[in-house]
Tab-separated table of C-alpha atoms and ligand atoms in Angstrom:
chain	number	residue	atom	x	y	z
K	1468	MET	CA	-5.362	8.304	-23.003
K	1469	SER	CA	-2.800	11.167	-21.987
K	1470	GLN	CA	0.550	10.067	-21.389
K	1471	GLU	CA	1.089	7.748	-18.269
K	1472	ALA	CA	2.213	9.880	-15.262
K	1473	ASN	CA	5.572	9.198	-13.432
K	1474	PRO	CA	4.587	8.192	-10.074
K	1475	PHE	CA	8.011	9.529	-8.732
K	1476	GLU	CA	7.216	12.926	-10.164
K	1477	SER	CA	3.481	12.626	-8.649
K	1478	LEU	CA	5.018	11.921	-5.230
K	1479	GLN	CA	6.684	14.768	-5.480
K	1480	GLU	CA	4.253	17.154	-6.512
K	1481	GLN	CA	1.902	15.565	-3.446
K	1482	ILE	CA	4.974	16.538	-1.216
K	1483	ASP	CA	4.933	20.213	-2.483
K	1484	ASP	CA	1.154	20.624	-2.514
K	1485	ALA	CA	1.251	20.089	1.239
K	1486	ALA	CA	4.735	21.800	1.788
K	1487	ALA	CA	2.823	24.882	0.464
K	1488	TYR	CA	0.784	25.014	3.816
K	1489	LEU	CA	3.531	24.294	6.188
K	1490	ASP	CA	5.839	26.483	7.623
K	1491	VAL	CA	9.149	24.508	6.441
K	1492	ARG	CA	12.284	25.533	4.996
K	1493	GLY	CA	12.596	24.705	1.525
K	1494	ASP	CA	15.745	22.615	1.998
K	1495	VAL	CA	14.308	20.485	4.163
K	1496	ILE	CA	11.380	19.870	1.994
K	1497	GLU	CA	13.654	19.158	-0.812
K	1498	ARG	CA	15.416	16.459	1.229
K	1499	LEU	CA	11.842	14.936	1.875
K	1500	LYS	CA	11.709	14.438	-1.566
K	1501	ASN	CA	14.176	12.177	-2.697
K	1502	PRO	CA	15.342	8.724	-1.370
K	1503	GLU	CA	18.296	8.578	0.610
K	1504	ARG	CA	19.912	5.364	-1.285
K	1505	VAL	CA	18.364	2.821	-3.903
K	1506	LEU	CA	19.923	-0.681	-4.804
K	1507	GLU	CA	19.557	-1.519	-8.283
K	1508	THR	CA	20.766	-5.097	-8.769
K	1509	ASN	CA	20.488	-7.928	-11.651
K	1510	LEU	CA	19.957	-11.178	-10.035
K	1511	SER	CA	21.359	-14.310	-12.071
K	1512	VAL	CA	19.233	-17.252	-11.237
K	1513	GLU	CA	19.345	-20.806	-12.563
K	1514	MET	CA	16.301	-21.642	-14.337
K	1515	ASP	CA	14.747	-25.202	-14.504
K	1516	ASP	CA	16.034	-25.978	-17.935
K	1517	GLY	CA	19.294	-25.197	-16.544
K	1518	ASP	CA	19.606	-21.623	-18.290
K	1519	ILE	CA	20.324	-18.670	-16.705
K	1520	GLY	CA	17.789	-15.795	-16.108
K	1521	VAL	CA	18.366	-12.478	-15.512
K	1522	PHE	CA	15.739	-10.449	-13.167
K	1523	ARG	CA	16.450	-6.676	-12.461
K	1524	ALA	CA	15.673	-5.500	-9.074
K	1525	TYR	CA	15.782	-2.733	-6.788
K	1526	ARG	CA	15.432	-1.596	-3.029
K	1527	SER	CA	14.819	1.908	-2.408
K	1528	GLN	CA	15.459	3.391	1.176
K	1529	PHE	CA	13.544	6.757	1.325
K	1530	ASN	CA	13.716	8.238	4.840
K	1531	GLY	CA	14.925	6.885	8.172
K	1532	ASP	CA	14.065	9.792	10.434
K	1533	ARG	CA	11.508	8.020	12.274
K	1534	GLY	CA	12.532	4.401	12.219
K	1535	PRO	CA	13.980	1.581	10.237
K	1536	TYR	CA	12.773	1.534	6.669
K	1537	LYS	CA	9.635	-0.313	6.465
K	1538	GLY	CA	7.770	-1.613	2.907
K	1539	GLY	CA	7.143	-3.979	0.774
K	1540	ILE	CA	8.372	-6.060	-2.353
K	1541	ARG	CA	6.311	-6.465	-5.553
K	1542	TYR	CA	6.942	-8.817	-8.371
K	1543	HIS	CA	5.696	-7.359	-11.515
K	1544	PRO	CA	6.968	-6.676	-15.331
K	1545	GLY	CA	6.108	-3.285	-14.970
K	1546	VAL	CA	8.278	-2.328	-11.851
K	1547	THR	CA	10.931	0.586	-12.765
K	1548	ARG	CA	13.369	2.562	-10.619
K	1549	ASP	CA	10.977	5.585	-10.576
K	1550	GLU	CA	8.138	3.292	-9.342
K	1551	VAL	CA	10.022	1.695	-6.557
K	1552	LYS	CA	11.100	5.242	-5.489
K	1553	ALA	CA	7.792	6.626	-5.572
K	1554	LEU	CA	6.382	3.901	-3.051
K	1555	SER	CA	9.154	4.090	-0.856
K	1556	GLY	CA	8.474	7.697	-0.316
K	1557	TRP	CA	4.516	6.879	-0.071
K	1558	MET	CA	5.669	4.501	2.709
K	1559	VAL	CA	7.398	7.269	4.788
K	1560	TYR	CA	4.362	9.270	4.611
K	1561	LYS	CA	1.919	6.189	5.310
K	1562	CYS	CA	4.183	5.204	8.500
K	1563	ALA	CA	4.062	8.735	9.719
K	1564	VAL	CA	0.246	9.413	8.976
K	1565	VAL	CA	-0.785	6.301	10.954
K	1566	ASP	CA	2.120	7.191	13.619
K	1567	ILE	CA	4.251	3.946	13.822
K	1568	PRO	CA	7.922	4.066	14.357
K	1569	TYR	CA	9.199	3.500	10.796
K	1570	GLY	CA	10.464	5.254	7.912
K	1571	GLY	CA	9.922	4.209	4.346
K	1572	GLY	CA	11.461	1.801	1.956
K	1573	LYS	CA	10.277	-0.390	-1.182
K	1574	GLY	CA	11.476	-3.215	-3.572
K	1575	GLY	CA	11.016	-4.592	-6.693
K	1576	ILE	CA	11.476	-7.437	-8.961
K	1577	VAL	CA	11.009	-6.914	-13.024
K	1578	ILE	CA	9.203	-10.383	-13.066
K	1579	ASP	CA	5.612	-11.643	-14.333
K	1580	PRO	CA	5.605	-14.377	-11.515
K	1581	SER	CA	3.081	-16.369	-13.596
K	1582	ASP	CA	5.700	-17.245	-16.082
K	1583	TYR	CA	7.725	-19.111	-13.536
K	1584	SER	CA	7.608	-22.292	-11.527
K	1585	GLU	CA	7.546	-22.332	-7.761
K	1586	THR	CA	11.354	-23.432	-7.910
K	1587	GLU	CA	12.273	-20.747	-10.233
K	1588	LEU	CA	10.517	-18.074	-7.858
K	1589	GLU	CA	11.975	-19.296	-4.586
K	1590	ARG	CA	15.609	-18.997	-6.410
K	1591	VAL	CA	14.551	-15.514	-7.439
K	1592	SER	CA	13.635	-14.481	-3.880
K	1593	ARG	CA	16.415	-16.241	-2.557
K	1594	ALA	CA	19.011	-14.538	-4.687
K	1595	PHE	CA	17.407	-10.965	-3.987
K	1596	ALA	CA	17.378	-11.984	-0.242
K	1597	LYS	CA	21.319	-12.322	-0.679
K	1598	GLU	CA	21.451	-9.140	-2.354
K	1599	LEU	CA	19.605	-7.253	0.402
K	1600	ARG	CA	21.080	-8.928	3.852
K	1601	PRO	CA	23.721	-6.046	4.075
K	1602	LEU	CA	20.815	-3.330	3.831
K	1603	ILE	CA	18.392	-4.963	5.788
K	1604	GLY	CA	17.857	-5.995	9.625
K	1605	GLU	CA	15.250	-6.088	12.300
K	1606	ASP	CA	16.255	-2.443	13.187
K	1607	ARG	CA	17.305	-1.404	9.566
K	1608	ASP	CA	15.172	-2.122	6.753
K	1609	ILE	CA	12.170	-4.586	7.418
K	1610	PRO	CA	10.405	-5.742	3.846
K	1611	ALA	CA	7.051	-7.065	3.412
K	1612	PRO	CA	4.562	-8.489	0.775
K	1613	ASP	CA	3.403	-6.017	-1.777
K	1614	VAL	CA	1.778	-6.661	-5.386
K	1615	ASN	CA	2.203	-10.486	-6.081
K	1616	THR	CA	4.208	-11.215	-3.320
K	1617	GLY	CA	2.641	-12.938	0.010
K	1618	GLN	CA	3.646	-15.337	3.019
K	1619	ARG	CA	5.505	-17.828	0.605
K	1620	GLU	CA	7.988	-15.344	-0.341
K	1621	MET	CA	8.271	-13.821	3.084
K	1622	ASN	CA	9.362	-17.175	4.411
K	1623	TRP	CA	11.944	-17.682	1.897
K	1624	ILE	CA	13.516	-14.532	2.157
K	1625	LYS	CA	13.370	-14.675	6.238
K	1626	ASP	CA	14.742	-18.163	6.132
K	1627	THR	CA	17.636	-17.098	3.544
K	1628	TYR	CA	18.372	-14.054	5.781
K	1629	GLU	CA	18.750	-16.224	9.259
K	1630	THR	CA	20.591	-19.127	7.405
K	1631	LEU	CA	23.337	-16.489	6.107
K	1632	GLU	CA	23.356	-14.525	9.304
K	1633	ASN	CA	23.306	-17.588	11.302
K	1634	THR	CA	20.726	-16.450	13.927
K	1635	THR	CA	16.960	-16.135	14.097
K	1636	ALA	CA	15.547	-12.586	13.047
K	1637	PRO	CA	11.674	-13.306	12.296
K	1638	GLY	CA	11.429	-9.388	12.512
K	1639	VAL	CA	13.613	-9.017	9.597
K	1640	ILE	CA	10.539	-9.018	7.135
K	1641	THR	CA	6.688	-9.193	7.789
K	1642	GLY	CA	3.648	-10.787	6.421
K	1643	LYS	CA	5.136	-14.203	7.004
K	1644	ALA	CA	2.813	-17.034	7.633
K	1645	LEU	CA	1.579	-17.830	10.930
K	1646	SER	CA	3.613	-21.074	11.405
K	1647	ASN	CA	6.864	-18.764	10.672
K	1648	GLY	CA	6.478	-15.990	12.749
K	1649	GLY	CA	3.491	-14.131	11.400
K	1650	SER	CA	0.762	-12.042	12.879
K	1651	GLU	CA	-3.163	-13.000	12.803
K	1652	GLY	CA	-4.943	-10.428	11.061
K	1653	ARG	CA	-2.135	-9.626	8.313
K	1654	VAL	CA	-3.835	-10.828	5.491
K	1655	GLU	CA	-6.901	-8.964	6.024
K	1656	ALA	CA	-5.133	-5.742	7.433
K	1657	THR	CA	-5.222	-3.783	4.195
K	1658	GLY	CA	-8.576	-4.024	3.150
K	1659	ARG	CA	-9.636	-3.786	6.620
K	1660	SER	CA	-8.053	-0.129	6.894
K	1661	THR	CA	-9.919	0.749	3.724
K	1662	MET	CA	-13.161	-0.413	5.015
K	1663	LEU	CA	-12.327	1.901	8.573
K	1664	THR	CA	-11.395	5.013	6.375
K	1665	ALA	CA	-14.401	4.611	4.448
K	1666	ARG	CA	-16.876	4.206	7.599
K	1667	GLU	CA	-15.442	7.261	8.951
K	1668	ALA	CA	-15.415	9.128	6.191
K	1669	PHE	CA	-19.131	8.152	5.367
K	1670	ASP	CA	-19.794	9.308	8.937
K	1671	TYR	CA	-17.645	12.729	8.798
K	1672	LEU	CA	-19.638	13.542	5.650
K	1673	ASP	CA	-22.939	12.303	6.994
K	1674	ARG	CA	-23.894	9.705	4.604
K	1675	ASP	CA	-25.022	6.569	5.071
K	1676	ILE	CA	-22.560	3.742	4.353
K	1677	GLU	CA	-25.395	1.126	4.650
K	1678	GLY	CA	-27.584	0.796	1.336
K	1679	ALA	CA	-24.353	2.857	-0.560
K	1680	THR	CA	-23.230	1.390	-3.786
K	1681	VAL	CA	-19.473	0.375	-4.269
K	1682	ALA	CA	-17.192	-0.624	-7.372
K	1683	VAL	CA	-14.013	-1.955	-6.608
K	1684	GLN	CA	-11.265	-2.182	-9.088
K	1685	GLY	CA	-8.655	-4.963	-8.539
K	1686	TYR	CA	-9.736	-7.895	-6.730
K	1687	GLY	CA	-6.463	-9.147	-5.118
K	1688	ASN	CA	-6.083	-9.178	-1.242
K	1689	ALA	CA	-6.568	-5.387	-0.655
K	1690	GLY	CA	-9.770	-5.100	-3.114
K	1691	SER	CA	-11.257	-8.224	-2.241
K	1692	VAL	CA	-10.975	-7.971	1.691
K	1693	ALA	CA	-12.319	-4.132	1.235
K	1694	ALA	CA	-15.139	-5.388	-0.472
K	1695	LYS	CA	-16.533	-7.774	1.784
K	1696	LEU	CA	-15.859	-5.875	5.101
K	1697	ILE	CA	-17.820	-3.014	3.324
K	1698	GLU	CA	-20.204	-5.297	2.170
K	1699	ASP	CA	-20.388	-6.090	5.998
K	1700	LEU	CA	-21.356	-2.665	6.975
K	1701	GLY	CA	-24.635	-2.858	4.686
K	1702	ALA	CA	-23.224	-1.474	1.494
K	1703	THR	CA	-23.947	-3.338	-1.564
K	1704	VAL	CA	-20.629	-3.930	-4.228
K	1705	VAL	CA	-22.270	-3.588	-7.936
K	1706	ALA	CA	-18.825	-3.900	-9.502
K	1707	VAL	CA	-15.692	-5.660	-9.307
K	1708	SER	CA	-12.658	-5.996	-11.739
K	1709	ASP	CA	-9.274	-7.591	-12.245
K	1710	SER	CA	-6.796	-7.910	-15.080
K	1711	SER	CA	-9.405	-9.669	-17.256
K	1712	GLY	CA	-12.160	-7.099	-17.014
K	1713	ALA	CA	-14.901	-5.910	-15.111
K	1714	VAL	CA	-17.959	-7.617	-13.949
K	1715	TYR	CA	-21.175	-5.405	-13.106
K	1716	ASN	CA	-24.699	-6.088	-11.464
K	1717	PRO	CA	-26.841	-3.083	-10.271
K	1718	ASP	CA	-28.632	-5.335	-7.404
K	1719	GLY	CA	-25.049	-6.333	-6.081
K	1720	ILE	CA	-22.542	-8.768	-6.334
K	1721	ASP	CA	-21.525	-11.442	-2.938
K	1722	ALA	CA	-18.294	-10.349	-2.335
K	1723	ARG	CA	-17.118	-13.551	-0.591
K	1724	ASP	CA	-18.853	-15.549	-3.654
K	1725	VAL	CA	-17.035	-13.757	-6.383
K	1726	LYS	CA	-13.764	-14.385	-4.502
K	1727	GLN	CA	-14.345	-17.709	-4.370
K	1728	PHE	CA	-15.175	-17.853	-8.308
K	1729	LYS	CA	-11.779	-15.902	-8.887
K	1730	ASN	CA	-9.926	-18.521	-6.842
K	1731	GLU	CA	-11.320	-21.424	-8.863
K	1732	THR	CA	-11.250	-19.924	-12.516
K	1733	GLY	CA	-8.430	-17.447	-12.067
K	1734	SER	CA	-10.570	-14.396	-12.967
K	1735	VAL	CA	-13.824	-12.328	-12.031
K	1736	SER	CA	-14.836	-12.511	-15.477
K	1737	GLY	CA	-18.447	-14.703	-16.193
K	1738	TYR	CA	-19.206	-14.539	-12.776
K	1739	ARG	CA	-23.197	-15.102	-12.672
K	1740	ASP	CA	-25.857	-12.594	-13.458
K	1741	THR	CA	-23.009	-9.918	-14.319
K	1742	GLU	CA	-22.755	-7.801	-17.224
K	1743	ALA	CA	-19.085	-7.646	-18.520
K	1744	LEU	CA	-17.699	-3.807	-18.536
K	1745	THR	CA	-14.497	-2.403	-19.722
K	1746	ASN	CA	-12.025	-1.015	-16.509
K	1747	ASP	CA	-12.599	2.654	-17.465
K	1748	GLU	CA	-16.614	2.006	-17.505
K	1749	LEU	CA	-16.114	0.396	-13.874
K	1750	LEU	CA	-14.175	3.360	-12.827
K	1751	THR	CA	-16.920	5.790	-14.243
K	1752	LEU	CA	-19.773	4.037	-12.879
K	1753	ASP	CA	-22.381	6.043	-10.860
K	1754	VAL	CA	-21.366	4.865	-7.332
K	1755	ASP	CA	-21.688	5.968	-3.827
K	1756	LEU	CA	-17.815	4.714	-3.348
K	1757	LEU	CA	-15.320	3.621	-5.585
K	1758	VAL	CA	-12.309	1.827	-4.478
K	1759	PRO	CA	-9.251	1.496	-6.918
K	1760	ALA	CA	-7.285	-1.471	-5.576
K	1761	ALA	CA	-4.919	-2.184	-8.165
K	1762	LEU	CA	-1.895	-0.540	-9.704
K	1763	GLU	CA	-0.803	3.308	-9.924
K	1764	ASN	CA	-2.359	5.629	-12.176
K	1765	ALA	CA	-5.379	3.938	-12.562
K	1766	ILE	CA	-7.194	7.262	-12.881
K	1767	ASP	CA	-5.838	10.391	-15.128
K	1768	GLY	CA	-7.080	13.699	-15.461
K	1769	GLU	CA	-9.301	12.854	-18.462
K	1770	LEU	CA	-10.784	9.789	-16.766
K	1771	ALA	CA	-11.300	12.100	-13.654
K	1772	ARG	CA	-13.537	14.409	-15.494
K	1773	GLU	CA	-15.843	11.531	-16.217
K	1774	VAL	CA	-15.892	9.813	-12.627
K	1775	GLN	CA	-19.156	9.514	-11.337
K	1776	ALA	CA	-18.302	8.435	-7.776
K	1777	ASP	CA	-19.211	10.986	-4.790
K	1778	MET	CA	-16.289	9.233	-3.058
K	1779	ILE	CA	-12.923	7.474	-3.467
K	1780	VAL	CA	-11.109	5.292	-0.864
K	1781	GLU	CA	-7.559	4.362	-2.424
K	1782	ALA	CA	-6.663	0.891	-1.538
K	1783	ALA	CA	-3.765	0.860	-3.945
K	1784	ASN	CA	-0.888	2.876	-3.752
K	1785	GLY	CA	-0.920	5.874	-6.113
K	1786	PRO	CA	-3.972	5.160	-8.140
K	1787	LEU	CA	-4.519	9.001	-8.731
K	1788	THR	CA	-2.380	10.980	-10.585
K	1789	PRO	CA	-1.928	14.728	-9.410
K	1790	GLU	CA	-3.911	15.970	-12.271
K	1791	ALA	CA	-7.035	13.872	-11.370
K	1792	ASP	CA	-6.604	14.906	-7.862
K	1793	GLU	CA	-6.860	18.442	-9.030
K	1794	VAL	CA	-10.226	17.398	-11.212
K	1795	LEU	CA	-11.783	15.678	-8.459
K	1796	THR	CA	-11.146	18.491	-5.622
K	1797	GLY	CA	-12.420	20.655	-8.318
K	1798	ARG	CA	-15.742	18.641	-8.864
K	1799	ASP	CA	-16.300	18.010	-4.956
K	1800	VAL	CA	-15.473	14.164	-5.154
K	1801	HIS	CA	-13.807	13.326	-1.741
K	1802	VAL	CA	-10.610	11.113	-2.142
K	1803	LEU	CA	-9.675	9.586	0.859
K	1804	PRO	CA	-5.865	8.993	0.182
K	1805	ASP	CA	-3.781	5.727	0.130
K	1806	ILE	CA	-1.525	6.660	3.046
K	1807	LEU	CA	-4.226	6.155	5.296
K	1808	ALA	CA	-6.849	3.865	3.753
K	1809	ASN	CA	-4.424	1.230	3.006
K	1810	ALA	CA	-2.214	1.783	6.152
K	1811	GLY	CA	-3.761	-1.113	7.419
K	1812	GLY	CA	-1.162	-3.443	5.797
K	1813	VAL	CA	2.213	-1.614	7.352
K	1814	THR	CA	0.215	-1.292	10.713
K	1815	VAL	CA	-0.582	-4.627	11.385
K	1816	SER	CA	3.445	-5.375	9.929
K	1817	TYR	CA	4.483	-3.273	13.022
K	1818	PHE	CA	2.130	-5.375	15.154
K	1819	GLU	CA	3.904	-8.544	13.629
K	1820	TRP	CA	7.425	-6.890	14.005
K	1821	VAL	CA	6.433	-6.302	17.856
K	1822	GLN	CA	5.449	-9.779	18.518
K	1823	ASN	CA	8.342	-10.821	16.866
K	1824	ARG	CA	10.919	-8.787	18.994
K	1825	GLN	CA	8.960	-9.780	22.142
K	1826	ARG	CA	8.320	-13.457	21.114
K	1827	PHE	CA	4.744	-13.023	22.501
K	1828	TYR	CA	1.788	-13.448	20.167
K	1829	TRP	CA	-1.303	-11.541	20.259
K	1830	THR	CA	-5.292	-12.796	19.402
K	1831	GLU	CA	-6.836	-11.894	16.294
K	1832	GLU	CA	-9.099	-9.434	18.320
K	1833	ARG	CA	-6.406	-7.835	19.472
K	1834	VAL	CA	-4.688	-6.923	16.506
K	1835	ASN	CA	-7.905	-5.781	14.834
K	1836	ASP	CA	-8.838	-3.618	17.788
K	1837	GLU	CA	-5.259	-1.689	18.026
K	1838	LEU	CA	-5.692	-1.173	14.182
K	1839	GLU	CA	-8.919	0.136	14.422
K	1840	ARG	CA	-7.838	2.324	17.173
K	1841	ILE	CA	-4.880	3.648	15.070
K	1842	ILE	CA	-6.986	4.243	11.736
K	1843	VAL	CA	-9.718	5.933	13.644
K	1844	ASP	CA	-6.876	8.286	15.309
K	1845	ALA	CA	-5.046	8.941	12.210
K	1846	PHE	CA	-8.517	9.517	10.413
K	1847	ASP	CA	-9.326	12.422	13.440
K	1848	ASN	CA	-6.043	13.722	13.279
K	1849	LEU	CA	-6.550	14.157	9.388
K	1850	VAL	CA	-9.671	15.817	9.555
K	1851	GLU	CA	-8.416	18.003	12.132
K	1852	ALA	CA	-5.672	19.304	9.975
K	1853	TYR	CA	-8.125	19.507	6.935
K	1854	GLU	CA	-10.612	22.088	9.260
K	1855	THR	CA	-7.944	23.944	10.755
K	1856	HIS	CA	-5.912	24.753	7.781
K	1857	ASP	CA	-8.759	24.900	5.564
K	1858	LEU	CA	-7.134	22.396	3.099
K	1859	PRO	CA	-8.315	21.598	-0.295
K	1860	ASN	CA	-8.707	17.696	0.086
K	1861	PHE	CA	-7.722	14.943	2.367
K	1862	ARG	CA	-4.735	13.811	0.874
K	1863	THR	CA	-3.157	17.276	1.253
K	1864	ALA	CA	-4.356	17.234	4.925
K	1865	ALA	CA	-2.923	13.601	5.270
K	1866	TYR	CA	0.567	14.830	3.889
K	1867	VAL	CA	0.313	17.954	6.163
K	1868	VAL	CA	0.192	15.705	9.089
K	1869	ALA	CA	2.864	13.115	7.982
K	1870	ILE	CA	5.274	15.705	6.594
K	1871	ARG	CA	5.244	17.616	10.039
K	1872	ARG	CA	6.009	14.264	12.037
K	1873	VAL	CA	8.847	13.556	9.715
K	1874	VAL	CA	10.480	17.197	10.419
K	1875	ASP	CA	9.712	17.262	13.776
K	1876	ALA	CA	11.776	13.735	14.145
K	1877	TYR	CA	14.611	15.248	11.715
K	1878	ASP	CA	14.641	18.396	13.765
K	1879	SER	CA	14.840	17.150	16.923
K	1880	SER	CA	18.064	14.657	15.958
K	1881	GLY	CA	19.875	17.371	13.344
K	1882	ASN	CA	21.847	16.288	10.850
K	1883	TRP	CA	25.150	14.062	10.764
K	1884	PRO	CA	27.143	14.635	7.801
G	2670	LIG	N1	2.975	-3.156	0.968
G	2670	LIG	C1	2.361	-2.659	1.471
G	2670	LIG	C2	1.959	-1.123	1.422
G	2670	LIG	O1	2.610	-0.554	0.432
G	2670	LIG	C3	2.936	-3.195	3.118
G	2670	LIG	C4	4.002	-2.663	3.443
G	2670	LIG	C5	4.767	-3.429	5.125
G	2670	LIG	O2	3.749	-4.042	5.380
G	2670	LIG	O3	5.353	-2.856	5.210
G	2670	LIG	O4	1.716	-0.575	2.555
């Protein structure tokens, strides 16, 4: 295995690759490659046994030219400052590619949540919310769930903010429970955009998704929802994985049933009628569609040479290194980038925020219809850029569209020193 790519350098490379096709000044591009500010803090939290635990945490506000900073908070032992910076940058271009009025941000706490009790996690979340309070707000910076966080954490952060501010401000954070100002359709939104992107891409490339074989790396919220919705289009899921390993059945794995099995047993490993595979074996299976839905750097340049899938639709953020992209472009493997394929999460976060601001709530049908319209329009814009500029791949096309939108916003408002 080659040395792990630094996600922040990967982001900068992706921006440079697209900038080569744009008529934008170098100094403006340089500005778009670095965050506006990064909070680094150490949270001191009392543990259940009375000891003090110290947890490093970050919030990066990358760019606010198109609106308030927007992006999730992840709880993971592997969180680093550079990772959070990269993830916040990807949010900028994600919001721009689907044309929702946000900039980009991201946060993370260096913690393995499975090592802590619920009461400890609540105190950690509230301690982070207290640190974030001066930075966030309904019109300032709006966090959301990410890896290992969900409705529970969002509810705690909202409650802490509202208590300290002595107000109600449900739009300060998205991904909340329905009972707490959340939106219908938010939990499934990321996987839904992955399905919609795959559907549009198969159609564009004149391939039939009905009967296509699919492998899904990562079976958390994004991966499991993408798998079941792609299965609903008539495709066959032949392999899925999580951090415990991968399972494979060439005749198909029931996407919903294996999720149920994971909920009951804690992992997909040992699911009935399957053969165990390693993570790399799953990523190099001969399938029509590969969906990486775990963490960054799942496929590096070396592994990309072994990939046999015809198409990759990225449900995770940053699962391919720039070297992998180069190899796959050379081998005519189509990659539908994260900033489109997982943009459903932030898009329905936007709907949640709109509903919170209006105190008027939508049906699930309305949420799903509006999401479909946004993803299909974004796909069409990406294809138009891809064809008009004769771009090497869909990632570059997505960045060309997104960077242009951010630059337009910057140019039309000018620079306040
Ligand atoms: N964490 C998700 C992402 O990476 C969702 C962000 C949001 O809803 O603001 O896109």
